[in-house]
Amino acid sequence: MSQEGDYGKWSISSSDESEEEKPKVDQPSTSCLPQAEQQTAKEPGYTCSEARRAAHRRKLSPVKFSNTDATSIVSPPKRQKGGSQEDLGWCLSSSDEELQSEALEKQDRTVVVKEEEGLPPPKGSATQQTKNHSPPASHRLKEEEDEYETSGEGQDIWDMLNKGNPFQFYLTRVSGIKPKYNSGALHIKDILSPLFGTLVSSAQFNYCFDVDWLIRQYPPEFRKKPILLVHGDKREAKARLQAEAKPYGNVTLCQAKLDIAFGTHHTKMMLLLYEEGLRVVIHTSNLIRDDWHQKTQGMWLSPLYPRIAHRSHMSGESATHFKADLISYLMAYNSPLLTEWVDTVQEHDLSETNVYLIGSTPGRFQGNQKDNWGHFRLRKLLREHAQFMSEAASWPVVGQFSSIGSLGADESKWLCSEFKDSLVTLGEESRSPGTSAAPLHLIYPSVENVRTSLEGYPAGGSLPYSIQTAEKQNWLHSYFHKWSAETSGRSHAMPHIKTYMRLSPDFSQMAWFLVTSANLSKAAWGALEKNGTQLMIRSYELGILFLPSAFGLYSFQVKSKFFSGSQEPKAFPVPYDLPPELYGSKDRPWIWNIPYVKAPDSHGNMWVPS
C-alpha cells in the first residue's frame, strides 16, 4: 500500500510495529547470485529491516541535493484535510522559502562545525568543491570494508579493562572523530582479541549477521574455532543465513523460536569461552560493519570468570544472582544447541558480578512468572534492590532508544501506565502504580540530528520509526528530546544504543541505569493482558541493570564527561548530554520511510528511501 503527501510517495506496511520489531519480509535470497548480480541488486547480503535496506541503497546510489532535483522528485507541499503534515509532527517546515534559506544556513554551520572537529565538510558545499572529489560510494565502501583502528597498545587495553572502570560499561569506537573521544572505547576486534584470552569457542546472539564480516573480526588464529550463531530468521531469511554460513565448517546456527507474531530475536550477547575462563559481553550492536563504524553503541563486559575447581562445592553465584538468571535465560530458548553453553556457565565462578540481568523472552506469563521477564522484571529488581528515596517522586525518568513501536491511542494505554509504573519503582515503599508525577524524558534523534550526522541521512536506516506508526501516536512526540552528546564528542554519531535511567531533578545523581537491546515497544518490554493478570512479550531482549547498592553506594554520581578520567571513579558515565533538550517548535522525529529533499545532509545528499 502507498500514500502521497507533502514529502512524496511512500510505502505503508500493514504492521503497527516498527521495522525492527516486526518479522522481516522474506526477500528472494541473493546469497547464491553471482557477485555482479548482487551488486546490481544493491541489497545487503545479510537479513535486515527495510529501513536498513533503504540506507544501503542510498549509500551505494546517493541522490545528490539540488533545488531542481528536489522539485522534480517531490511535489510542492499541499494542505491536507484535517490539518497539515506539520500539525501531525513530521514535516520540516511549512514554507519552501524558509526551508531553502534554513538549509543553506545550516549547511554553512555544518561546514564550520566539521572543520573545527577535523572532519571533512559536507559534499557539495563551497569548501568541499575546492577539494578533490571523493570516490564513488560503492568504491569507498569496498575500501573501508576492513577499516579498523586499534584501541591502543595491548597494555593499554589490559589496563582499561582492569583499572579505573568499576562498571565495565564501554562505548564502541567511532571512525571520523578525534582520538580523545575514542579513549577507552572498544571495537569488536578488541573484544575478540587474544589479549582477552585464548579463545576455545564462542556463541553470538544477535538480530542481524553478516557472517563473512563477523569471521574477519576474529583474529586469524581463532577463525576456525567453533562459533554458534543464535538468530531468529525464518524461511527465506533462514536459508540465506545458512548459505552465508555454509563455507565455514566451524559455524553452527541455532534458531530461536518466535511463536508470537511480530516478535524478533533482538538480544545482542557474546559468550566467549577461553582456556583461561569465560567472559560474557552484553551489547547493542548488530554483527554488521555499519553498527561498529560510526554509531553510538554500548556494551557491558563481564570479568574473566574462572572455572570452578574440580569437585568444588562452590556455586559461583553472585549477590545479584547473575549466574542463575543467565542460565534461566539460556534455558528459555529450549534448544539442545544451548545445553552445552548452560553447562559451561554452570562450570564457572560468576561471583564477582555486580550487575543484574534483565531479559525478555516470547510468551504469555502469569502469576510469579510475570516477574521473570520484561518491564515486570525491572519493576521487581527496583522494588527489591533499589534505594527508596522519600524525595524521589519528582525524580525524572529518561528513556533513550533507536526504534519505537505502536504504543496506543494515548499515553494512558501503556507508556504512562504499566511501563512508567515499572520505571518509577524505588524500593518496597514505592508509590502505588499510576500515581507517580515523575517527569518522563524520551531521547530520540530528530531529522536535524540525522541530517548533520557523520553518516548523513543513511544513519536513519538504523532508526526505523515508520510513518504508519508515527501518525497514530502524535501525542508521543511531545515527550521527545534531541540526541546530543557534545560532552563525549559524539553528537554526530547516531545512537543505536538503548538506555533507561532515573535521575535527580538537577541530573547530578542517579538511582539506576540500564543498557539494553530493548527499544521503546510493547513487543520488547511486554504488555499486560486479561485485566492485568498476564504479561505478553513478543521478542527476545537482554540488558544490564546497574544499581548503586551493588557497588556499596546510596546513589551514583553522574559523570559529566564520558571520557574524562579526572572525576570521582565511581561516577557513572552517561553517554549523552544531561539535562536532555526538548524538541524545539521546528524539530521533528526522524521517520525513515518518507523523503527529505529540502536540505542536504553532511554528504550533500537527499533522502529518498524508495
mmCIF file of N, CA and C in Angstrom, residues 157-158 161 190-201 219 221-222 225 272-279 304:
data_model
loop_
_atom_site.group_PDB
_atom_site.id
_atom_site.type_symbol
_atom_site.label_atom_id
_atom_site.label_comp_id
_atom_site.label_asym_id
_atom_site.label_seq_id
_atom_site.Cartn_x
_atom_site.Cartn_y
_atom_site.Cartn_z
ATOM 1 N N ILE A 157 44.910 -1.620 26.624
ATOM 2 C CA ILE A 157 43.620 -2.293 26.659
ATOM 3 C C ILE A 157 43.485 -3.092 27.954
ATOM 4 N N TRP A 158 44.562 -3.762 28.331
ATOM 5 C CA TRP A 158 44.523 -4.552 29.568
ATOM 6 C C TRP A 158 44.254 -3.647 30.773
ATOM 7 N N LEU A 161 40.648 -2.466 30.943
ATOM 8 C CA LEU A 161 39.695 -3.475 31.392
ATOM 9 C C LEU A 161 39.815 -3.782 32.875
ATOM 10 N N ASP A 190 38.793 -5.622 19.230
ATOM 11 C CA ASP A 190 39.384 -5.567 20.565
ATOM 12 C C ASP A 190 38.785 -6.646 21.463
ATOM 13 N N ILE A 191 37.453 -6.765 21.397
ATOM 14 C CA ILE A 191 36.756 -7.723 22.256
ATOM 15 C C ILE A 191 37.184 -9.151 21.948
ATOM 16 N N LEU A 192 37.414 -9.442 20.670
ATOM 17 C CA LEU A 192 37.784 -10.794 20.247
ATOM 18 C C LEU A 192 39.290 -11.002 20.217
ATOM 19 N N SER A 193 40.029 -10.016 20.683
ATOM 20 C CA SER A 193 41.485 -10.063 20.634
ATOM 21 C C SER A 193 42.054 -11.140 21.558
ATOM 22 N N PRO A 194 43.231 -11.689 21.230
ATOM 23 C CA PRO A 194 43.908 -12.636 22.132
ATOM 24 C C PRO A 194 44.254 -12.013 23.480
ATOM 25 N N LEU A 195 44.278 -10.673 23.551
ATOM 26 C CA LEU A 195 44.556 -10.016 24.825
ATOM 27 C C LEU A 195 43.493 -10.338 25.870
ATOM 28 N N PHE A 196 42.290 -10.708 25.389
ATOM 29 C CA PHE A 196 41.208 -11.029 26.313
ATOM 30 C C PHE A 196 41.256 -12.489 26.760
ATOM 31 N N GLY A 197 42.046 -13.312 26.077
ATOM 32 C CA GLY A 197 42.143 -14.724 26.432
ATOM 33 C C GLY A 197 42.385 -15.582 25.199
ATOM 34 N N THR A 198 42.691 -16.832 25.431
ATOM 35 C CA THR A 198 42.908 -17.791 24.343
ATOM 36 C C THR A 198 41.583 -18.474 24.050
ATOM 37 N N LEU A 199 40.956 -18.067 22.976
ATOM 38 C CA LEU A 199 39.590 -18.489 22.692
ATOM 39 C C LEU A 199 39.508 -19.988 22.385
ATOM 40 N N VAL A 200 38.502 -20.620 22.977
ATOM 41 C CA VAL A 200 38.201 -22.025 22.708
ATOM 42 C C VAL A 200 36.977 -22.145 21.806
ATOM 43 N N SER A 201 35.924 -21.391 22.133
ATOM 44 C CA SER A 201 34.694 -21.364 21.332
ATOM 45 C C SER A 201 33.899 -20.132 21.727
ATOM 46 N N PRO A 219 40.560 -12.820 15.349
ATOM 47 C CA PRO A 219 41.965 -12.934 14.939
ATOM 48 C C PRO A 219 42.165 -14.194 14.097
ATOM 49 N N GLU A 221 44.070 -16.638 14.214
ATOM 50 C CA GLU A 221 44.268 -17.889 14.943
ATOM 51 C C GLU A 221 42.992 -18.422 15.586
ATOM 52 N N PHE A 222 41.924 -17.579 15.627
ATOM 53 C CA PHE A 222 40.670 -18.020 16.242
ATOM 54 C C PHE A 222 39.549 -18.244 15.219
ATOM 55 N N LYS A 225 37.789 -21.625 15.236
ATOM 56 C CA LYS A 225 37.225 -22.121 16.486
ATOM 57 C C LYS A 225 35.706 -22.195 16.357
ATOM 58 N N LEU A 272 32.026 -15.963 25.424
ATOM 59 C CA LEU A 272 33.380 -16.228 24.953
ATOM 60 C C LEU A 272 34.064 -17.176 25.934
ATOM 61 N N LEU A 273 34.295 -18.389 25.505
ATOM 62 C CA LEU A 273 34.958 -19.382 26.345
ATOM 63 C C LEU A 273 36.437 -19.417 25.993
ATOM 64 N N TYR A 274 37.272 -19.206 27.010
ATOM 65 C CA TYR A 274 38.724 -19.211 26.840
ATOM 66 C C TYR A 274 39.329 -20.389 27.591
ATOM 67 N N GLU A 275 40.569 -20.668 27.273
ATOM 68 C CA GLU A 275 41.318 -21.621 28.093
ATOM 69 C C GLU A 275 41.416 -21.110 29.527
ATOM 70 N N GLU A 276 41.398 -19.773 29.671
ATOM 71 C CA GLU A 276 41.572 -19.167 30.994
ATOM 72 C C GLU A 276 40.262 -18.965 31.740
ATOM 73 N N GLY A 277 39.112 -19.108 31.078
ATOM 74 C CA GLY A 277 37.840 -18.862 31.755
ATOM 75 C C GLY A 277 36.746 -18.481 30.770
ATOM 76 N N LEU A 278 35.720 -17.793 31.273
ATOM 77 C CA LEU A 278 34.542 -17.420 30.484
ATOM 78 C C LEU A 278 34.287 -15.928 30.619
ATOM 79 N N ARG A 279 33.903 -15.304 29.514
ATOM 80 C CA ARG A 279 33.517 -13.889 29.558
ATOM 81 C C ARG A 279 32.163 -13.723 28.878
ATOM 82 N N LEU A 304 36.658 -11.773 33.707
ATOM 83 C CA LEU A 304 37.002 -13.101 33.228
ATOM 84 C C LEU A 304 36.661 -14.083 34.344
#
